[in-house]
PDB file of C-alpha atoms and ligand atoms in Angstrom:
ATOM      1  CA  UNK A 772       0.000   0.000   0.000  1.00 92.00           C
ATOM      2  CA  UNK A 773       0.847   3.411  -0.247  1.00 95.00           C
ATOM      3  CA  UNK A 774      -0.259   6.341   2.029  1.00 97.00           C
ATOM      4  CA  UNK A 775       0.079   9.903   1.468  1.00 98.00           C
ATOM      5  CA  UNK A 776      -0.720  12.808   4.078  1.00 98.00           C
ATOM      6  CA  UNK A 777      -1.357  16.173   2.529  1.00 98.00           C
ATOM      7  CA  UNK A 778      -0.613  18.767   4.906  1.00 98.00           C
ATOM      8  CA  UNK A 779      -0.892  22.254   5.024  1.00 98.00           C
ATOM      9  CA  UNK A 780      -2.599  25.481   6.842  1.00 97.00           C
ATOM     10  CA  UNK A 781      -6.421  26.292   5.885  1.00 96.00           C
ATOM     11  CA  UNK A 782      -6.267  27.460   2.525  1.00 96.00           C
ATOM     12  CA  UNK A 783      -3.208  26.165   1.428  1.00 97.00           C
ATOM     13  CA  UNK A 784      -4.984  23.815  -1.563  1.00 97.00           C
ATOM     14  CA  UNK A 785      -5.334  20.076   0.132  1.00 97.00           C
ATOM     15  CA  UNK A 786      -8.864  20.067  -1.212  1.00 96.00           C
ATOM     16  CA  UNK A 787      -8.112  20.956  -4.856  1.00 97.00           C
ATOM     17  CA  UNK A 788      -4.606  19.197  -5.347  1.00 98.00           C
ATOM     18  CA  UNK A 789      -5.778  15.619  -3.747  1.00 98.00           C
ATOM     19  CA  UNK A 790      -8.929  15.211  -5.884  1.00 98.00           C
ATOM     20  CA  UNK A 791      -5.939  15.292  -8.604  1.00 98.00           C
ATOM     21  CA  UNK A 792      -3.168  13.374  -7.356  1.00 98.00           C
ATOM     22  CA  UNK A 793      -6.260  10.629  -6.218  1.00 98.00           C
ATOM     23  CA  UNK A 794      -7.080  10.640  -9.945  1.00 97.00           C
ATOM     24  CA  UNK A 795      -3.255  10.020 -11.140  1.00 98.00           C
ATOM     25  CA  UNK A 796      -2.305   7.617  -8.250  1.00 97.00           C
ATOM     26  CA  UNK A 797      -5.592   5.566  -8.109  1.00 97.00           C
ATOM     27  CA  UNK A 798      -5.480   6.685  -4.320  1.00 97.00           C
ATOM     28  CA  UNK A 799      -8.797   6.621  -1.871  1.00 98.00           C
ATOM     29  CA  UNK A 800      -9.096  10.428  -0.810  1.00 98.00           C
ATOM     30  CA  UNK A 801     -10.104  11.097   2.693  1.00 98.00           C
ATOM     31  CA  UNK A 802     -10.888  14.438   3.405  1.00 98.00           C
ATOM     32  CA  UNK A 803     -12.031  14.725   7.134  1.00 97.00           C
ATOM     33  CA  UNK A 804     -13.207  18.381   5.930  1.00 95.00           C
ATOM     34  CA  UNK A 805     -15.573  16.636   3.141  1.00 96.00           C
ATOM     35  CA  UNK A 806     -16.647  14.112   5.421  1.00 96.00           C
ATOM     36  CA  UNK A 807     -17.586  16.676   7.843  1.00 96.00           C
ATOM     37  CA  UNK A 808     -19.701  18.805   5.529  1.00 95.00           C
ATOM     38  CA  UNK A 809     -21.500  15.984   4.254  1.00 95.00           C
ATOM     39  CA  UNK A 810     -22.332  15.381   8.191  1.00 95.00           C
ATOM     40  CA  UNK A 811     -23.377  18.748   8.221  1.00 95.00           C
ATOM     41  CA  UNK A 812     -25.410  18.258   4.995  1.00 95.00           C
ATOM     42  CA  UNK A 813     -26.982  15.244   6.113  1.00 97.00           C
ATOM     43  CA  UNK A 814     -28.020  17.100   9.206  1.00 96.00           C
ATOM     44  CA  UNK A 815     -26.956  13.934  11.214  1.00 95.00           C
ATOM     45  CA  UNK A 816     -26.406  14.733  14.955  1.00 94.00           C
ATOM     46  CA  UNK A 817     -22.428  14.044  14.295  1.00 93.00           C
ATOM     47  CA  UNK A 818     -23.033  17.299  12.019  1.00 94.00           C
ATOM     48  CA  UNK A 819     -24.789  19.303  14.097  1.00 94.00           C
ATOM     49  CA  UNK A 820     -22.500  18.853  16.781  1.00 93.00           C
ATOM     50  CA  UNK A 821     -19.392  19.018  14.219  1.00 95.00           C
ATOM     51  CA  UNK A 822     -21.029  22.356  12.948  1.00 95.00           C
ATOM     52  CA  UNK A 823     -20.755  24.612  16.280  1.00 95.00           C
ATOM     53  CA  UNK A 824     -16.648  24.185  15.929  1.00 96.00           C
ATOM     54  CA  UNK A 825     -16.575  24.594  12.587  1.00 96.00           C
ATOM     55  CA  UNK A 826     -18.124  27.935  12.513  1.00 94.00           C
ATOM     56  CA  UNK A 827     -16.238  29.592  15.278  1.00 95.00           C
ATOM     57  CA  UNK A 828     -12.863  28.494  13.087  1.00 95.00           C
ATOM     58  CA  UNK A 829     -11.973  25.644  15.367  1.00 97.00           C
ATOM     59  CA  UNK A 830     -11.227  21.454  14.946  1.00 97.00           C
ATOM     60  CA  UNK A 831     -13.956  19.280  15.918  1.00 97.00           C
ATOM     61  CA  UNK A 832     -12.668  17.172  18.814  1.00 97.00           C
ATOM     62  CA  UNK A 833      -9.900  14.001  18.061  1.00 97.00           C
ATOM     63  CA  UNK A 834     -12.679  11.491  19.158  1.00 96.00           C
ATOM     64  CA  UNK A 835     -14.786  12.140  16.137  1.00 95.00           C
ATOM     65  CA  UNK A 836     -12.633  13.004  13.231  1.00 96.00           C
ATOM     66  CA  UNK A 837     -10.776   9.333  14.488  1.00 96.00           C
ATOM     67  CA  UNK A 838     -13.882   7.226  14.306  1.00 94.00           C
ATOM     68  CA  UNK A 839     -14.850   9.031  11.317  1.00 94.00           C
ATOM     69  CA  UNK A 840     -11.254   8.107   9.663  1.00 95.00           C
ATOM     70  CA  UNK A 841     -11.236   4.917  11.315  1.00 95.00           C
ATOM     71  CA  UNK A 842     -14.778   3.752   9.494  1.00 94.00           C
ATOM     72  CA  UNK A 843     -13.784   5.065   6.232  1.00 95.00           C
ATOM     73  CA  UNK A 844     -10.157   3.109   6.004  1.00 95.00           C
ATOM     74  CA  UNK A 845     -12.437  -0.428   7.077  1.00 93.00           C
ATOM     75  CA  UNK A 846     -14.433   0.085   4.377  1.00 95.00           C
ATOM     76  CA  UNK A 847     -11.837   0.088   1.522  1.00 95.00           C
ATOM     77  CA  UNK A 848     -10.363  -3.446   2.643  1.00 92.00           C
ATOM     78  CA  UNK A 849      -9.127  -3.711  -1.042  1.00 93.00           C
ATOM     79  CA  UNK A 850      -7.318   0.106  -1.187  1.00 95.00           C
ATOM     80  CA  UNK A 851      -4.321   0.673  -2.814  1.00 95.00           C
ATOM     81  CA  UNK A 852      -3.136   3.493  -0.379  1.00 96.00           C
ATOM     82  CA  UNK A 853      -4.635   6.586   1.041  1.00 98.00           C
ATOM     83  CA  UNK A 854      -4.676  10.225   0.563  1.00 98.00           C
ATOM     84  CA  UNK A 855      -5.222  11.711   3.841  1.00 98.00           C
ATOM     85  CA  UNK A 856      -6.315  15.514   3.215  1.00 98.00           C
ATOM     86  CA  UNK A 857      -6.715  17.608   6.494  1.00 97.00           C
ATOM     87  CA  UNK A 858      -6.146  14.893   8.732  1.00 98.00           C
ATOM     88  CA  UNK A 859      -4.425  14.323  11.260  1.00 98.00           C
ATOM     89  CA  UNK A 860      -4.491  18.122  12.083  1.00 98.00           C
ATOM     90  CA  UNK A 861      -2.974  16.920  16.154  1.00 98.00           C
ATOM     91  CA  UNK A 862      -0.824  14.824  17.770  1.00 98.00           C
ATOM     92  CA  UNK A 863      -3.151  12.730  18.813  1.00 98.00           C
ATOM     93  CA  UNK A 864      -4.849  12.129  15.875  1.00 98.00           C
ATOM     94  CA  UNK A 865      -1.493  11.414  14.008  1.00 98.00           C
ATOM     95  CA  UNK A 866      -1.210   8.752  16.807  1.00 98.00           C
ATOM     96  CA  UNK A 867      -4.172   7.545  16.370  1.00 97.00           C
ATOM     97  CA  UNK A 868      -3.520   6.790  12.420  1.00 97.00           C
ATOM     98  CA  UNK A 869      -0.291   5.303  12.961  1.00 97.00           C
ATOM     99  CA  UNK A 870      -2.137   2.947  15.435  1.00 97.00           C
ATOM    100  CA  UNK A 871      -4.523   2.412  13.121  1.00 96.00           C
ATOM    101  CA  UNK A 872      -2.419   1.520   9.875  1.00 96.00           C
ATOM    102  CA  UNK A 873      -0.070  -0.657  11.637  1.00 96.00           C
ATOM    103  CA  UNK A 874      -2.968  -2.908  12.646  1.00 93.00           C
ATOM    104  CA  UNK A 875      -3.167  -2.946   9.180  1.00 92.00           C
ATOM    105  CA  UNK A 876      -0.033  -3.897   8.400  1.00 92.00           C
ATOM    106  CA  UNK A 877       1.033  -0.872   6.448  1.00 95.00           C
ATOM    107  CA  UNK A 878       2.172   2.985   7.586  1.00 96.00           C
ATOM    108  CA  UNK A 879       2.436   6.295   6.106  1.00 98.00           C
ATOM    109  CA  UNK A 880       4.940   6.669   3.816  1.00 97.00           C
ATOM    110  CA  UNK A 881       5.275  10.356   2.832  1.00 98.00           C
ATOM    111  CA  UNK A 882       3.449  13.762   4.522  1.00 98.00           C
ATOM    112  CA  UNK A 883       3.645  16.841   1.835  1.00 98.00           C
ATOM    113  CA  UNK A 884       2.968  20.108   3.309  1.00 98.00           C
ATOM    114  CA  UNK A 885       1.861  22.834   1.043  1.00 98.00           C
ATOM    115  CA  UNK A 886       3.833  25.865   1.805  1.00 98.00           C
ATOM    116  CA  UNK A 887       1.727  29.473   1.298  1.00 97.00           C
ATOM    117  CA  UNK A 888       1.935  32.946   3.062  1.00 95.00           C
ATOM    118  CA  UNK A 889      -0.912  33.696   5.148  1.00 92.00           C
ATOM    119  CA  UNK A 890      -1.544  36.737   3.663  1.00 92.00           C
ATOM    120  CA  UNK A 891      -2.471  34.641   0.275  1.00 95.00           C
ATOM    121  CA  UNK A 892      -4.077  32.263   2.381  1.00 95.00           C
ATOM    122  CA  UNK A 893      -6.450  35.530   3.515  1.00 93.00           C
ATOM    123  CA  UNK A 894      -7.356  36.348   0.107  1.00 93.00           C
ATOM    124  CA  UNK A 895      -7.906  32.913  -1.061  1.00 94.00           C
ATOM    125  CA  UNK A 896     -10.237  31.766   1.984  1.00 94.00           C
ATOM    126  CA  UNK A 897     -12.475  34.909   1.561  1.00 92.00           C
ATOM    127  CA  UNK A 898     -12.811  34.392  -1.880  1.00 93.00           C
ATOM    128  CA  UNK A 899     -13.664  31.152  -1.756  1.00 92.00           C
ATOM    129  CA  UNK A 900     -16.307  32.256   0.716  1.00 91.00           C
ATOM    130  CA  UNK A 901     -18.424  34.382  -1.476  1.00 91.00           C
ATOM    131  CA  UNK A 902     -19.478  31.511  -3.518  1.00 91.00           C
ATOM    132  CA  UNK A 903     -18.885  28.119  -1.619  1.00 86.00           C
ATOM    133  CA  UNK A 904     -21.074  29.022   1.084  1.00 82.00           C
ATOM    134  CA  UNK A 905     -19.158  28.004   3.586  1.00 84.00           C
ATOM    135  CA  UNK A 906     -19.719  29.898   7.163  1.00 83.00           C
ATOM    136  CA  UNK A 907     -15.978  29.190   8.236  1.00 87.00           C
ATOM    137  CA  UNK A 908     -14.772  31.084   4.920  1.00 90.00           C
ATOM    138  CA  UNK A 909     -16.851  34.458   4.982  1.00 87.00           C
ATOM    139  CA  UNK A 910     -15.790  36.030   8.696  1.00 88.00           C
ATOM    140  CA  UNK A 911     -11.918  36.665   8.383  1.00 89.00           C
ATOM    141  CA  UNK A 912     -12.059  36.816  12.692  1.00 91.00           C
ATOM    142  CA  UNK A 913     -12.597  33.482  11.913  1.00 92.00           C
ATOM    143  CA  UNK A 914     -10.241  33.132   9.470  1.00 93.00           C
ATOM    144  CA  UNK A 915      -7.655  33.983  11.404  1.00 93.00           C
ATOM    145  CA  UNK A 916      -8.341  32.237  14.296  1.00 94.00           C
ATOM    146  CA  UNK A 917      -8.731  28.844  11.839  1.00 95.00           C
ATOM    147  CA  UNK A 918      -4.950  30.107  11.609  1.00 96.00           C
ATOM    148  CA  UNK A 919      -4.082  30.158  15.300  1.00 96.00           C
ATOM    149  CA  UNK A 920      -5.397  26.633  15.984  1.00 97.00           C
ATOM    150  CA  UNK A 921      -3.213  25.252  13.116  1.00 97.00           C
ATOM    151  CA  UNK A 922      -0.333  27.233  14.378  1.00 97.00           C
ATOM    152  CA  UNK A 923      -0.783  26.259  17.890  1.00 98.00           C
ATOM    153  CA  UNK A 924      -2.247  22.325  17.469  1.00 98.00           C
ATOM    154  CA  UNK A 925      -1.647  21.279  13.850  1.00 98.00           C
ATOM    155  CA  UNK A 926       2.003  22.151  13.353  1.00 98.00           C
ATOM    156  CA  UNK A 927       3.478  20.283  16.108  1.00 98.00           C
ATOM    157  CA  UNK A 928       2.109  17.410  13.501  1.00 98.00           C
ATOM    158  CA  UNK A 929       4.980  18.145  11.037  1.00 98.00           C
ATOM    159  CA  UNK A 930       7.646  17.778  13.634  1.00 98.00           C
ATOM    160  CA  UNK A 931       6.079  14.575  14.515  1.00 98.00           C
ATOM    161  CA  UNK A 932       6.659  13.163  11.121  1.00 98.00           C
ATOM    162  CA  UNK A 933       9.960  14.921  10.560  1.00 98.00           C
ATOM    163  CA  UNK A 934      11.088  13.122  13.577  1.00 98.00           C
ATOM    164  CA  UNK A 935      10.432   9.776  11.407  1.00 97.00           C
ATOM    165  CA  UNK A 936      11.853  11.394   8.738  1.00 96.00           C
ATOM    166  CA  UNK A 937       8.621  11.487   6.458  1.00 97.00           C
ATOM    167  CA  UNK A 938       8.029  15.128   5.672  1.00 98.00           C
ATOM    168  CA  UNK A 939       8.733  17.380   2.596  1.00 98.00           C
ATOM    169  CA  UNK A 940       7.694  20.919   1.905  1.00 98.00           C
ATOM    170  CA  UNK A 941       7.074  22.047  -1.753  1.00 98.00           C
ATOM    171  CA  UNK A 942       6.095  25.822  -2.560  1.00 97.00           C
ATOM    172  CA  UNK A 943       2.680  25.995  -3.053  1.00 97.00           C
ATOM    173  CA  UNK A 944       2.509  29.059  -4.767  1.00 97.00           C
ATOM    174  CA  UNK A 945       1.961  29.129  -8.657  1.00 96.00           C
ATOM    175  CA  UNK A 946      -0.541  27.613 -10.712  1.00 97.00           C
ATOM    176  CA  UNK A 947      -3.048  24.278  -9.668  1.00 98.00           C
ATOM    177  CA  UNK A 948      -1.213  23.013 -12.806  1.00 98.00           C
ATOM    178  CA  UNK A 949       2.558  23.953 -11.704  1.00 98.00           C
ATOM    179  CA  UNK A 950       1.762  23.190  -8.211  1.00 98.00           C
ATOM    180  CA  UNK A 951       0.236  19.197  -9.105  1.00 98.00           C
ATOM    181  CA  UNK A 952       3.401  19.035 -11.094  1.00 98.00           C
ATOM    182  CA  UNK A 953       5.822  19.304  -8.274  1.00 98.00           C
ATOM    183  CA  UNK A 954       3.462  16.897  -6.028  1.00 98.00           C
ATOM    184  CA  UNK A 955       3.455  14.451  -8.546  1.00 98.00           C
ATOM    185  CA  UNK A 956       7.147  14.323  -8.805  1.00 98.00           C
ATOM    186  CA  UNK A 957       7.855  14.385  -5.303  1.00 97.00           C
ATOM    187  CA  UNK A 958       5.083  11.150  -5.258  1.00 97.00           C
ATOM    188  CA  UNK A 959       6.712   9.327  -7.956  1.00 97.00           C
ATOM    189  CA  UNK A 960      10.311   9.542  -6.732  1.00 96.00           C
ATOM    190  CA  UNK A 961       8.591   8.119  -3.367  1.00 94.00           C
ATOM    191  CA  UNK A 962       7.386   5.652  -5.465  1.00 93.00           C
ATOM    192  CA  UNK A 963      10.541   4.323  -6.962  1.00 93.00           C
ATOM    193  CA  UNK A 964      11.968   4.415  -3.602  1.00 90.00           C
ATOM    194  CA  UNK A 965       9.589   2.313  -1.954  1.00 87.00           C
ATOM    195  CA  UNK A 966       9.869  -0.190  -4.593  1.00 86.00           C
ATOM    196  CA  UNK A 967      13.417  -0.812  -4.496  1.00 86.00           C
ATOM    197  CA  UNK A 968      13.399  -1.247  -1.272  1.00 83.00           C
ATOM    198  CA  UNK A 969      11.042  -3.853  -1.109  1.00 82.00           C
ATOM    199  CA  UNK A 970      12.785  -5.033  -4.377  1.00 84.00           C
ATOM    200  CA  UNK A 971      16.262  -5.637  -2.095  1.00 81.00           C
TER     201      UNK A 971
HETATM  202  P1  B4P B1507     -10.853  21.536   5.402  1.00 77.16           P
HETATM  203  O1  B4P B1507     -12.029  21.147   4.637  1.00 77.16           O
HETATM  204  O2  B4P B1507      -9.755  20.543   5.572  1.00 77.16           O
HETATM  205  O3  B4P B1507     -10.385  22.776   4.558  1.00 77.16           O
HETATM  206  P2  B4P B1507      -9.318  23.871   4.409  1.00 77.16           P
HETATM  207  O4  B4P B1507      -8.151  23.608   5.318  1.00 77.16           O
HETATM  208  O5  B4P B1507     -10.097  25.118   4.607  1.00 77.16           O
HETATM  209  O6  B4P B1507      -8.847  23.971   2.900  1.00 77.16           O
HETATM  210  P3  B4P B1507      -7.844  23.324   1.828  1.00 77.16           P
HETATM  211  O7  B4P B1507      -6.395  23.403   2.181  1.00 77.16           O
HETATM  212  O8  B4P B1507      -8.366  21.965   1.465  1.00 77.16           O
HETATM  213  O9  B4P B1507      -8.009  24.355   0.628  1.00 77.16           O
HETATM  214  P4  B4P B1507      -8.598  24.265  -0.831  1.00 77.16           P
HETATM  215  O10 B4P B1507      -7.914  23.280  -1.712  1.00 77.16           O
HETATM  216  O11 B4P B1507     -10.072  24.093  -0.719  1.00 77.16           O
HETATM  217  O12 B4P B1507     -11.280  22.005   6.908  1.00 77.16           O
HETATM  218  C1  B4P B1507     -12.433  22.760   7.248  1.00 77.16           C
HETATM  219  C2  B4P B1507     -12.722  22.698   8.763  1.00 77.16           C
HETATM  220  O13 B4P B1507     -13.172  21.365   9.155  1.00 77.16           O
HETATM  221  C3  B4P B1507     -11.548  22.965   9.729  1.00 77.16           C
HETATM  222  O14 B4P B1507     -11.336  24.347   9.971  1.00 77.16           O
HETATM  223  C4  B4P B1507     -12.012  22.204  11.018  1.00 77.16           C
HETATM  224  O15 B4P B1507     -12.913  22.949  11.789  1.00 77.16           O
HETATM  225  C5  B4P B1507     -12.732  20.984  10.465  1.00 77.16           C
HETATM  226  N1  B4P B1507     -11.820  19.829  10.369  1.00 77.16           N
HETATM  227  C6  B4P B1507     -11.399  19.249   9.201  1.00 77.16           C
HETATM  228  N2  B4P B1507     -10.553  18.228   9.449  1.00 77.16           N
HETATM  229  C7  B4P B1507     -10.420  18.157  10.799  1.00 77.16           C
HETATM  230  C8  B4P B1507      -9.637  17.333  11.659  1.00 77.16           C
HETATM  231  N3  B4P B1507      -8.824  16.378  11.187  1.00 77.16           N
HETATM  232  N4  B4P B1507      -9.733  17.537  13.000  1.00 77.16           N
HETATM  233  C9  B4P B1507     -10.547  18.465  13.507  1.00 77.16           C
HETATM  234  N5  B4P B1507     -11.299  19.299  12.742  1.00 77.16           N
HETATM  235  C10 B4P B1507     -11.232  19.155  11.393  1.00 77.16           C
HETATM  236  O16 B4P B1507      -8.225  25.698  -1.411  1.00 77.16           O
HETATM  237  C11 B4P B1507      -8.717  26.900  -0.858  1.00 77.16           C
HETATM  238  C12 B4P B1507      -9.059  27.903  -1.949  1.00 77.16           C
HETATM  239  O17 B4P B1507      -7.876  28.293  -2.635  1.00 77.16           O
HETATM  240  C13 B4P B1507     -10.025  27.354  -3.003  1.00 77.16           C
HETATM  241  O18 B4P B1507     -10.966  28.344  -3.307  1.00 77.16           O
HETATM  242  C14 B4P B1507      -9.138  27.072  -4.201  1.00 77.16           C
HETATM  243  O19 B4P B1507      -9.812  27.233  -5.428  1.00 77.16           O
HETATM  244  C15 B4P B1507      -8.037  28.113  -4.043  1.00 77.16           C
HETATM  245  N6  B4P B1507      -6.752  27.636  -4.545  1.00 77.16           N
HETATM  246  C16 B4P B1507      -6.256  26.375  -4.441  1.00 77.16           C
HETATM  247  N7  B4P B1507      -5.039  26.304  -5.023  1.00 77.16           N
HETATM  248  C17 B4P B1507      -4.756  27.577  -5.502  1.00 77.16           C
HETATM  249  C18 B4P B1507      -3.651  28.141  -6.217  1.00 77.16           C
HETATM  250  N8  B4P B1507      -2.590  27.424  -6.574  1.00 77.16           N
HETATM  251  N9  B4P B1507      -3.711  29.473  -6.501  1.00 77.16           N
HETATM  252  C19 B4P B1507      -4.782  30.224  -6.164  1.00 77.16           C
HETATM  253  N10 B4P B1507      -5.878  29.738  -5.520  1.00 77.16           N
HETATM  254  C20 B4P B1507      -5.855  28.418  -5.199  1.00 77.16           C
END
């Protein structure tokens, strides 16, 4: 198998790259941010309760977003790999996943972090707000403090997998096109590494 995180501050393009690096890598994309708006949609109780720290810009407690993963990875007995996109966003839910994948006899094998100014994250957020509809995109006090809680809870993550020497940075600033380009390198020489080591 082979397991991707896609990392990165609100903003930063996790939604729009994985739905293409899914397509390339014949990956199962699990957005915890999708999954949560389709809660929301659904008006499920999850949802309702998921809502209330959505909209005030925070996470919605480990507990939940780990079930939800945990579900969703059962289900796909027959995956390739994974795309995580906007999970884990703590420590504890980075612990969780590692708990959870080596019950399945696999890991993660590479966490790309999309790196973008805030300021451009700003911009993009807000105008993503006047037509997505989304109530954490149109306040920017609630922008910004979506950009506190990754500072203070979802960065520590990256250190976490830099410690197990999993995590690259690529710029991304520049166009979907230039930016999908870069990922998809970075994926492939993964990739070839990962096969000859298991070809040793
Ligand atoms: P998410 O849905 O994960 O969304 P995001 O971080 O806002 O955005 P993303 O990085 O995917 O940006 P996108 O591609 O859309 O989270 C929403 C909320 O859910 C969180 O705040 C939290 O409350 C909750 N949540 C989710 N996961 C959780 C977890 N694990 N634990 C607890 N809570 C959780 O791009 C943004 C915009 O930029 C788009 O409009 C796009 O068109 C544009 N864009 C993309 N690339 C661009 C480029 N290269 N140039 C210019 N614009 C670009």
């Amino acid at each position: 198998m082979f397991n991707l995180i896609l990392f990165g501050p609100p903003g930063s393009g996790k939604g729009t790259q994985s739905e293409k690096i899914v397509e390339k890598f014949g990956l199962i994309h699990l957005s915890t941010g999708n999954l949560l708006r389709q809660e929301i949609a659904d008006k499920t109780s999850l949802g309702l309760a998921a809502k209330n720290f959505i909209d005030k810009g925070q996470l919605v407690p480990d507990e939940v977003v780990i079930a939800m993963i945990r579900t969703c990875v059962e289900n796909h007995p027959d995956a390739k790999g994974f795309l995580f996109d906007g999970f884990p966003r703590t420590i504890a839910q980075a612990e969780a996943l590692d708990k959870l994948l080596t019950h399945l006899k696999t890991s993660i094998n590479k966490v790309i972090a999309l790196d973008v100014l805030e300021e451009e994250l700003i911009k993009r957020l807000i105008k993503r707000g006047e037509t997505s509809g989304r109530s954490d995109d149109t306040n920017e006090e609630v922008i910004r403090k979506r950009f506190l809680v990754y500072k203070n809870e979802t960065e520590p993550v990256a250190d976490y997998y830099r410690e197990q020497g999993k995590f690259i940075a690529i710029k991304g600033i520049g166009t979907i096109d230039e930016i999908f380009d870069a990922l998809s390198t970075a994926i492939e020489t993964e990739i070839a590494t990962q096969q000859s080591v298991s070809a040793q």
